[in-house]
Amino acid sequence: MTHSLTKPKWGLFAALVLLIAGSNAAIYRFPFMQPVPQGAALGSLLDFLVVIPLLTYLFILRKRYSLTYLLPVILAGYGFARFLIPAQQVEAYSFIPWLLFACEALVLLAEIFILILFFKKLPRIIGDYKLNIDLPFFFPKAKAVFEKHVPSNRLMDILFTEISIFYYAFFNWRKKAPQHAGVYFTAHHQTSVIALNIMLIHAIVIETAGFHFLLHSFSPVLSWVLLILNSYGVLFILADLQAIRLTPYRLTEHSLYLQAGISKRIIIPLHLIKEIIDNDFPKKLTREQEKTVLDLSLPDFIKEKPAIKIVLKEAVTAELMYGFKKKADVILLNADEARRFISEVSAKINRV
């Protein structure tokens, strides 16, 4: 299943939600609107339980997130409606909380069922992963095994990303990156990406230690939520660093494997590469260029424009985190030995 990224229209969405919420608030809060008709409560409930979730889907979620994200929106809408609508007018619709609870329970049970099916297949997944020796990197090996045993859906995409984060964060510290002249090409040695991420980890740890004890005196729950989120952030950064270190670009007789940490990766068949040249794009891409350009350059203290541009004959789908995908016909990237990388790829293209 392809989940293509589209930019959410936050401005228009916020304006419409404020208009709906404001008009409903005016009905119940302004004296000149009194007395409120009995049917107004039903109209307000429809606004918060149907109209606003529908706007959320159209402007924010569509082609970006799973429909299950609508459930928190609906629950929040119901909570706001209960706060806004007088209790005597909403009593006629006392069945709504039970209906919402039933919907939440059904979704939760469905996701638990999918997870149970996954864990039942986990031994076979691990066995097939160990037998797959054709690919040296975790992502393509694990993805191929996942697609063989698990149906593609957003929950599995999220689970795959989380497994990848824990795999790189905990299980690869003694592993060395593959090295073979003309096959593997690194991209991080001439950048400050490692120093930058170590600095971020240092800042997060200090901030967590300070704010955890400060918030704990006011709200223990909030302090623990902050601690969990920051701990996850540190794990993510560690996993990204390990993925950068252990997955250099890989050039074979038929394909070019490109990966930037755990967030972006693409496999390009060599026969689809039109040319590989020095990057002649401006540092800031236009909005139209951003739609079809995949930037694989790594973060740095001072962000420079990527040095290499790969132009494709047709768009190839890149994989992003949590199952998102992006079609790109131009790839921008850096390499520690840019001239040798361009030369080797060009030679392979000419032989295809």
PDB file of N, CA and C in Angstrom, residues 68-135:
ATOM      1  N   THR A  68      -7.581   5.675  11.904  1.00  0.00           N
ATOM      2  CA  THR A  68      -7.728   5.498  13.351  1.00  0.00           C
ATOM      3  C   THR A  68      -7.375   6.774  14.118  1.00  0.00           C
ATOM      4  N   TYR A  69      -6.630   7.690  13.477  1.00  0.00           N
ATOM      5  CA  TYR A  69      -6.309   8.958  14.124  1.00  0.00           C
ATOM      6  C   TYR A  69      -7.544   9.839  14.263  1.00  0.00           C
ATOM      7  N   LEU A  70      -8.637   9.505  13.576  1.00  0.00           N
ATOM      8  CA  LEU A  70      -9.868  10.278  13.718  1.00  0.00           C
ATOM      9  C   LEU A  70     -10.525  10.052  15.074  1.00  0.00           C
ATOM     10  N   LEU A  71     -10.288   8.894  15.685  1.00  0.00           N
ATOM     11  CA  LEU A  71     -10.946   8.590  16.957  1.00  0.00           C
ATOM     12  C   LEU A  71     -10.581   9.582  18.064  1.00  0.00           C
ATOM     13  N   PRO A  72      -9.296   9.929  18.270  1.00  0.00           N
ATOM     14  CA  PRO A  72      -9.001  10.962  19.266  1.00  0.00           C
ATOM     15  C   PRO A  72      -9.640  12.307  18.933  1.00  0.00           C
ATOM     16  N   VAL A  73      -9.734  12.628  17.637  1.00  0.00           N
ATOM     17  CA  VAL A  73     -10.381  13.882  17.232  1.00  0.00           C
ATOM     18  C   VAL A  73     -11.855  13.858  17.620  1.00  0.00           C
ATOM     19  N   ILE A  74     -12.519  12.726  17.372  1.00  0.00           N
ATOM     20  CA  ILE A  74     -13.937  12.596  17.719  1.00  0.00           C
ATOM     21  C   ILE A  74     -14.128  12.675  19.232  1.00  0.00           C
ATOM     22  N   LEU A  75     -13.254  12.009  19.994  1.00  0.00           N
ATOM     23  CA  LEU A  75     -13.358  12.056  21.453  1.00  0.00           C
ATOM     24  C   LEU A  75     -13.140  13.472  21.980  1.00  0.00           C
ATOM     25  N   ALA A  76     -12.152  14.166  21.416  1.00  0.00           N
ATOM     26  CA  ALA A  76     -11.908  15.548  21.829  1.00  0.00           C
ATOM     27  C   ALA A  76     -13.103  16.431  21.473  1.00  0.00           C
ATOM     28  N   GLY A  77     -13.687  16.190  20.293  1.00  0.00           N
ATOM     29  CA  GLY A  77     -14.865  16.952  19.896  1.00  0.00           C
ATOM     30  C   GLY A  77     -16.032  16.728  20.838  1.00  0.00           C
ATOM     31  N   TYR A  78     -16.217  15.478  21.256  1.00  0.00           N
ATOM     32  CA  TYR A  78     -17.307  15.189  22.191  1.00  0.00           C
ATOM     33  C   TYR A  78     -17.050  15.861  23.542  1.00  0.00           C
ATOM     34  N   GLY A  79     -15.811  15.824  24.004  1.00  0.00           N
ATOM     35  CA  GLY A  79     -15.488  16.477  25.268  1.00  0.00           C
ATOM     36  C   GLY A  79     -15.750  17.970  25.220  1.00  0.00           C
ATOM     37  N   PHE A  80     -15.379  18.613  24.101  1.00  0.00           N
ATOM     38  CA  PHE A  80     -15.616  20.049  23.966  1.00  0.00           C
ATOM     39  C   PHE A  80     -17.113  20.337  23.878  1.00  0.00           C
ATOM     40  N   ALA A  81     -17.851  19.464  23.170  1.00  0.00           N
ATOM     41  CA  ALA A  81     -19.302  19.651  23.055  1.00  0.00           C
ATOM     42  C   ALA A  81     -19.969  19.541  24.419  1.00  0.00           C
ATOM     43  N   ARG A  82     -19.544  18.584  25.243  1.00  0.00           N
ATOM     44  CA  ARG A  82     -20.115  18.440  26.584  1.00  0.00           C
ATOM     45  C   ARG A  82     -19.820  19.659  27.443  1.00  0.00           C
ATOM     46  N   PHE A  83     -18.635  20.238  27.263  1.00  0.00           N
ATOM     47  CA  PHE A  83     -18.286  21.448  28.002  1.00  0.00           C
ATOM     48  C   PHE A  83     -19.144  22.629  27.561  1.00  0.00           C
ATOM     49  N   LEU A  84     -19.481  22.660  26.279  1.00  0.00           N
ATOM     50  CA  LEU A  84     -20.163  23.813  25.698  1.00  0.00           C
ATOM     51  C   LEU A  84     -21.677  23.744  25.861  1.00  0.00           C
ATOM     52  N   ILE A  85     -22.246  22.571  25.638  1.00  0.00           N
ATOM     53  CA  ILE A  85     -23.702  22.425  25.612  1.00  0.00           C
ATOM     54  C   ILE A  85     -24.227  22.244  27.040  1.00  0.00           C
ATOM     55  N   PRO A  86     -25.268  22.960  27.433  1.00  0.00           N
ATOM     56  CA  PRO A  86     -25.856  22.772  28.767  1.00  0.00           C
ATOM     57  C   PRO A  86     -26.274  21.319  28.992  1.00  0.00           C
ATOM     58  N   ALA A  87     -26.088  20.855  30.229  1.00  0.00           N
ATOM     59  CA  ALA A  87     -26.315  19.439  30.541  1.00  0.00           C
ATOM     60  C   ALA A  87     -27.740  19.000  30.242  1.00  0.00           C
ATOM     61  N   GLN A  88     -28.715  19.868  30.497  1.00  0.00           N
ATOM     62  CA  GLN A  88     -30.097  19.464  30.288  1.00  0.00           C
ATOM     63  C   GLN A  88     -30.429  19.247  28.820  1.00  0.00           C
ATOM     64  N   GLN A  89     -29.667  19.888  27.915  1.00  0.00           N
ATOM     65  CA  GLN A  89     -29.936  19.714  26.491  1.00  0.00           C
ATOM     66  C   GLN A  89     -29.230  18.493  25.904  1.00  0.00           C
ATOM     67  N   VAL A  90     -28.157  18.051  26.537  1.00  0.00           N
ATOM     68  CA  VAL A  90     -27.406  16.924  25.992  1.00  0.00           C
ATOM     69  C   VAL A  90     -27.857  15.591  26.596  1.00  0.00           C
ATOM     70  N   GLU A  91     -28.739  15.652  27.621  1.00  0.00           N
ATOM     71  CA  GLU A  91     -29.197  14.420  28.272  1.00  0.00           C
ATOM     72  C   GLU A  91     -29.947  13.504  27.312  1.00  0.00           C
ATOM     73  N   ALA A  92     -30.609  14.083  26.320  1.00  0.00           N
ATOM     74  CA  ALA A  92     -31.375  13.268  25.370  1.00  0.00           C
ATOM     75  C   ALA A  92     -30.469  12.395  24.506  1.00  0.00           C
ATOM     76  N   TYR A  93     -29.179  12.690  24.505  1.00  0.00           N
ATOM     77  CA  TYR A  93     -28.230  11.945  23.656  1.00  0.00           C
ATOM     78  C   TYR A  93     -27.203  11.217  24.526  1.00  0.00           C
ATOM     79  N   SER A  94     -27.671  10.658  25.632  1.00  0.00           N
ATOM     80  CA  SER A  94     -26.772   9.982  26.572  1.00  0.00           C
ATOM     81  C   SER A  94     -26.173   8.698  26.003  1.00  0.00           C
ATOM     82  N   PHE A  95     -26.704   8.219  24.878  1.00  0.00           N
ATOM     83  CA  PHE A  95     -26.169   6.991  24.267  1.00  0.00           C
ATOM     84  C   PHE A  95     -24.847   7.237  23.533  1.00  0.00           C
ATOM     85  N   ILE A  96     -24.536   8.491  23.237  1.00  0.00           N
ATOM     86  CA  ILE A  96     -23.352   8.797  22.424  1.00  0.00           C
ATOM     87  C   ILE A  96     -22.054   8.333  23.088  1.00  0.00           C
ATOM     88  N   PRO A  97     -21.834   8.572  24.412  1.00  0.00           N
ATOM     89  CA  PRO A  97     -20.580   8.073  25.012  1.00  0.00           C
ATOM     90  C   PRO A  97     -20.409   6.568  24.862  1.00  0.00           C
ATOM     91  N   TRP A  98     -21.509   5.814  24.994  1.00  0.00           N
ATOM     92  CA  TRP A  98     -21.411   4.370  24.841  1.00  0.00           C
ATOM     93  C   TRP A  98     -21.081   3.978  23.404  1.00  0.00           C
ATOM     94  N   LEU A  99     -21.634   4.719  22.459  1.00  0.00           N
ATOM     95  CA  LEU A  99     -21.332   4.451  21.054  1.00  0.00           C
ATOM     96  C   LEU A  99     -19.857   4.714  20.754  1.00  0.00           C
ATOM     97  N   LEU A 100     -19.333   5.821  21.288  1.00  0.00           N
ATOM     98  CA  LEU A 100     -17.915   6.140  21.087  1.00  0.00           C
ATOM     99  C   LEU A 100     -17.026   5.091  21.750  1.00  0.00           C
ATOM    100  N   PHE A 101     -17.414   4.674  22.945  1.00  0.00           N
ATOM    101  CA  PHE A 101     -16.641   3.644  23.648  1.00  0.00           C
ATOM    102  C   PHE A 101     -16.619   2.343  22.852  1.00  0.00           C
ATOM    103  N   ALA A 102     -17.761   1.976  22.271  1.00  0.00           N
ATOM    104  CA  ALA A 102     -17.827   0.749  21.475  1.00  0.00           C
ATOM    105  C   ALA A 102     -16.928   0.840  20.249  1.00  0.00           C
ATOM    106  N   CYS A 103     -16.916   2.000  19.586  1.00  0.00           N
ATOM    107  CA  CYS A 103     -16.051   2.184  18.406  1.00  0.00           C
ATOM    108  C   CYS A 103     -14.583   2.074  18.788  1.00  0.00           C
ATOM    109  N   GLU A 104     -14.198   2.722  19.896  1.00  0.00           N
ATOM    110  CA  GLU A 104     -12.813   2.639  20.368  1.00  0.00           C
ATOM    111  C   GLU A 104     -12.442   1.194  20.688  1.00  0.00           C
ATOM    112  N   ALA A 105     -13.361   0.479  21.335  1.00  0.00           N
ATOM    113  CA  ALA A 105     -13.083  -0.910  21.706  1.00  0.00           C
ATOM    114  C   ALA A 105     -12.903  -1.788  20.475  1.00  0.00           C
ATOM    115  N   LEU A 106     -13.720  -1.576  19.444  1.00  0.00           N
ATOM    116  CA  LEU A 106     -13.606  -2.364  18.219  1.00  0.00           C
ATOM    117  C   LEU A 106     -12.261  -2.128  17.537  1.00  0.00           C
ATOM    118  N   VAL A 107     -11.855  -0.859  17.454  1.00  0.00           N
ATOM    119  CA  VAL A 107     -10.569  -0.537  16.825  1.00  0.00           C
ATOM    120  C   VAL A 107      -9.425  -1.148  17.620  1.00  0.00           C
ATOM    121  N   LEU A 108      -9.491  -1.024  18.949  1.00  0.00           N
ATOM    122  CA  LEU A 108      -8.436  -1.578  19.803  1.00  0.00           C
ATOM    123  C   LEU A 108      -8.354  -3.095  19.661  1.00  0.00           C
ATOM    124  N   LEU A 109      -9.503  -3.760  19.633  1.00  0.00           N
ATOM    125  CA  LEU A 109      -9.513  -5.215  19.479  1.00  0.00           C
ATOM    126  C   LEU A 109      -8.952  -5.639  18.127  1.00  0.00           C
ATOM    127  N   ALA A 110      -9.287  -4.873  17.082  1.00  0.00           N
ATOM    128  CA  ALA A 110      -8.762  -5.191  15.749  1.00  0.00           C
ATOM    129  C   ALA A 110      -7.244  -5.068  15.721  1.00  0.00           C
ATOM    130  N   GLU A 111      -6.702  -4.011  16.353  1.00  0.00           N
ATOM    131  CA  GLU A 111      -5.253  -3.824  16.367  1.00  0.00           C
ATOM    132  C   GLU A 111      -4.571  -4.895  17.218  1.00  0.00           C
ATOM    133  N   ILE A 112      -5.199  -5.277  18.336  1.00  0.00           N
ATOM    134  CA  ILE A 112      -4.638  -6.355  19.158  1.00  0.00           C
ATOM    135  C   ILE A 112      -4.617  -7.665  18.380  1.00  0.00           C
ATOM    136  N   PHE A 113      -5.669  -7.920  17.612  1.00  0.00           N
ATOM    137  CA  PHE A 113      -5.737  -9.137  16.801  1.00  0.00           C
ATOM    138  C   PHE A 113      -4.616  -9.164  15.765  1.00  0.00           C
ATOM    139  N   ILE A 114      -4.373  -8.013  15.123  1.00  0.00           N
ATOM    140  CA  ILE A 114      -3.295  -7.932  14.129  1.00  0.00           C
ATOM    141  C   ILE A 114      -1.941  -8.179  14.791  1.00  0.00           C
ATOM    142  N   LEU A 115      -1.743  -7.609  15.991  1.00  0.00           N
ATOM    143  CA  LEU A 115      -0.477  -7.810  16.704  1.00  0.00           C
ATOM    144  C   LEU A 115      -0.298  -9.272  17.111  1.00  0.00           C
ATOM    145  N   ILE A 116      -1.380  -9.928  17.518  1.00  0.00           N
ATOM    146  CA  ILE A 116      -1.293 -11.352  17.877  1.00  0.00           C
ATOM    147  C   ILE A 116      -0.874 -12.178  16.669  1.00  0.00           C
ATOM    148  N   LEU A 117      -1.470 -11.880  15.501  1.00  0.00           N
ATOM    149  CA  LEU A 117      -1.087 -12.586  14.277  1.00  0.00           C
ATOM    150  C   LEU A 117       0.391 -12.365  13.958  1.00  0.00           C
ATOM    151  N   PHE A 118       0.852 -11.123  14.184  1.00  0.00           N
ATOM    152  CA  PHE A 118       2.262 -10.820  13.912  1.00  0.00           C
ATOM    153  C   PHE A 118       3.183 -11.632  14.816  1.00  0.00           C
ATOM    154  N   PHE A 119       2.893 -11.652  16.120  1.00  0.00           N
ATOM    155  CA  PHE A 119       3.778 -12.351  17.050  1.00  0.00           C
ATOM    156  C   PHE A 119       3.730 -13.868  16.845  1.00  0.00           C
ATOM    157  N   LYS A 120       2.610 -14.384  16.331  1.00  0.00           N
ATOM    158  CA  LYS A 120       2.559 -15.808  16.000  1.00  0.00           C
ATOM    159  C   LYS A 120       3.494 -16.136  14.839  1.00  0.00           C
ATOM    160  N   LYS A 121       3.660 -15.168  13.934  1.00  0.00           N
ATOM    161  CA  LYS A 121       4.523 -15.383  12.773  1.00  0.00           C
ATOM    162  C   LYS A 121       5.970 -14.962  13.031  1.00  0.00           C
ATOM    163  N   LEU A 122       6.230 -14.382  14.204  1.00  0.00           N
ATOM    164  CA  LEU A 122       7.557 -13.829  14.481  1.00  0.00           C
ATOM    165  C   LEU A 122       8.683 -14.855  14.355  1.00  0.00           C
ATOM    166  N   PRO A 123       8.555 -16.089  14.867  1.00  0.00           N
ATOM    167  CA  PRO A 123       9.655 -17.059  14.691  1.00  0.00           C
ATOM    168  C   PRO A 123      10.001 -17.308  13.227  1.00  0.00           C
ATOM    169  N   ARG A 124       8.981 -17.419  12.358  1.00  0.00           N
ATOM    170  CA  ARG A 124       9.255 -17.626  10.933  1.00  0.00           C
ATOM    171  C   ARG A 124       9.886 -16.390  10.305  1.00  0.00           C
ATOM    172  N   ILE A 125       9.454 -15.210  10.761  1.00  0.00           N
ATOM    173  CA  ILE A 125      10.034 -13.966  10.244  1.00  0.00           C
ATOM    174  C   ILE A 125      11.519 -13.899  10.582  1.00  0.00           C
ATOM    175  N   ILE A 126      11.865 -14.210  11.839  1.00  0.00           N
ATOM    176  CA  ILE A 126      13.273 -14.175  12.258  1.00  0.00           C
ATOM    177  C   ILE A 126      14.083 -15.218  11.500  1.00  0.00           C
ATOM    178  N   GLY A 127      13.502 -16.414  11.320  1.00  0.00           N
ATOM    179  CA  GLY A 127      14.205 -17.464  10.587  1.00  0.00           C
ATOM    180  C   GLY A 127      14.487 -17.079   9.150  1.00  0.00           C
ATOM    181  N   ASP A 128      13.490 -16.517   8.467  1.00  0.00           N
ATOM    182  CA  ASP A 128      13.691 -16.092   7.078  1.00  0.00           C
ATOM    183  C   ASP A 128      14.675 -14.932   6.987  1.00  0.00           C
ATOM    184  N   TYR A 129      14.660 -14.062   8.001  1.00  0.00           N
ATOM    185  CA  TYR A 129      15.604 -12.937   8.002  1.00  0.00           C
ATOM    186  C   TYR A 129      17.045 -13.445   8.069  1.00  0.00           C
ATOM    187  N   LYS A 130      17.295 -14.429   8.911  1.00  0.00           N
ATOM    188  CA  LYS A 130      18.654 -14.966   9.041  1.00  0.00           C
ATOM    189  C   LYS A 130      19.103 -15.704   7.787  1.00  0.00           C
ATOM    190  N   LEU A 131      18.142 -16.289   7.060  1.00  0.00           N
ATOM    191  CA  LEU A 131      18.488 -17.027   5.843  1.00  0.00           C
ATOM    192  C   LEU A 131      18.731 -16.112   4.653  1.00  0.00           C
ATOM    193  N   ASN A 132      18.244 -14.889   4.724  1.00  0.00           N
ATOM    194  CA  ASN A 132      18.377 -13.954   3.606  1.00  0.00           C
ATOM    195  C   ASN A 132      19.758 -13.306   3.654  1.00  0.00           C
ATOM    196  N   ILE A 133      20.705 -13.882   2.947  1.00  0.00           N
ATOM    197  CA  ILE A 133      22.085 -13.383   2.976  1.00  0.00           C
ATOM    198  C   ILE A 133      22.428 -12.572   1.728  1.00  0.00           C
ATOM    199  N   ASP A 134      21.457 -12.399   0.836  1.00  0.00           N
ATOM    200  CA  ASP A 134      21.737 -11.671  -0.402  1.00  0.00           C
ATOM    201  C   ASP A 134      21.914 -10.177  -0.157  1.00  0.00           C
ATOM    202  N   LEU A 135      21.240  -9.654   0.876  1.00  0.00           N
ATOM    203  CA  LEU A 135      21.306  -8.226   1.164  1.00  0.00           C
ATOM    204  C   LEU A 135      22.039  -8.006   2.481  1.00  0.00           C
TER     205      LEU A 135
END
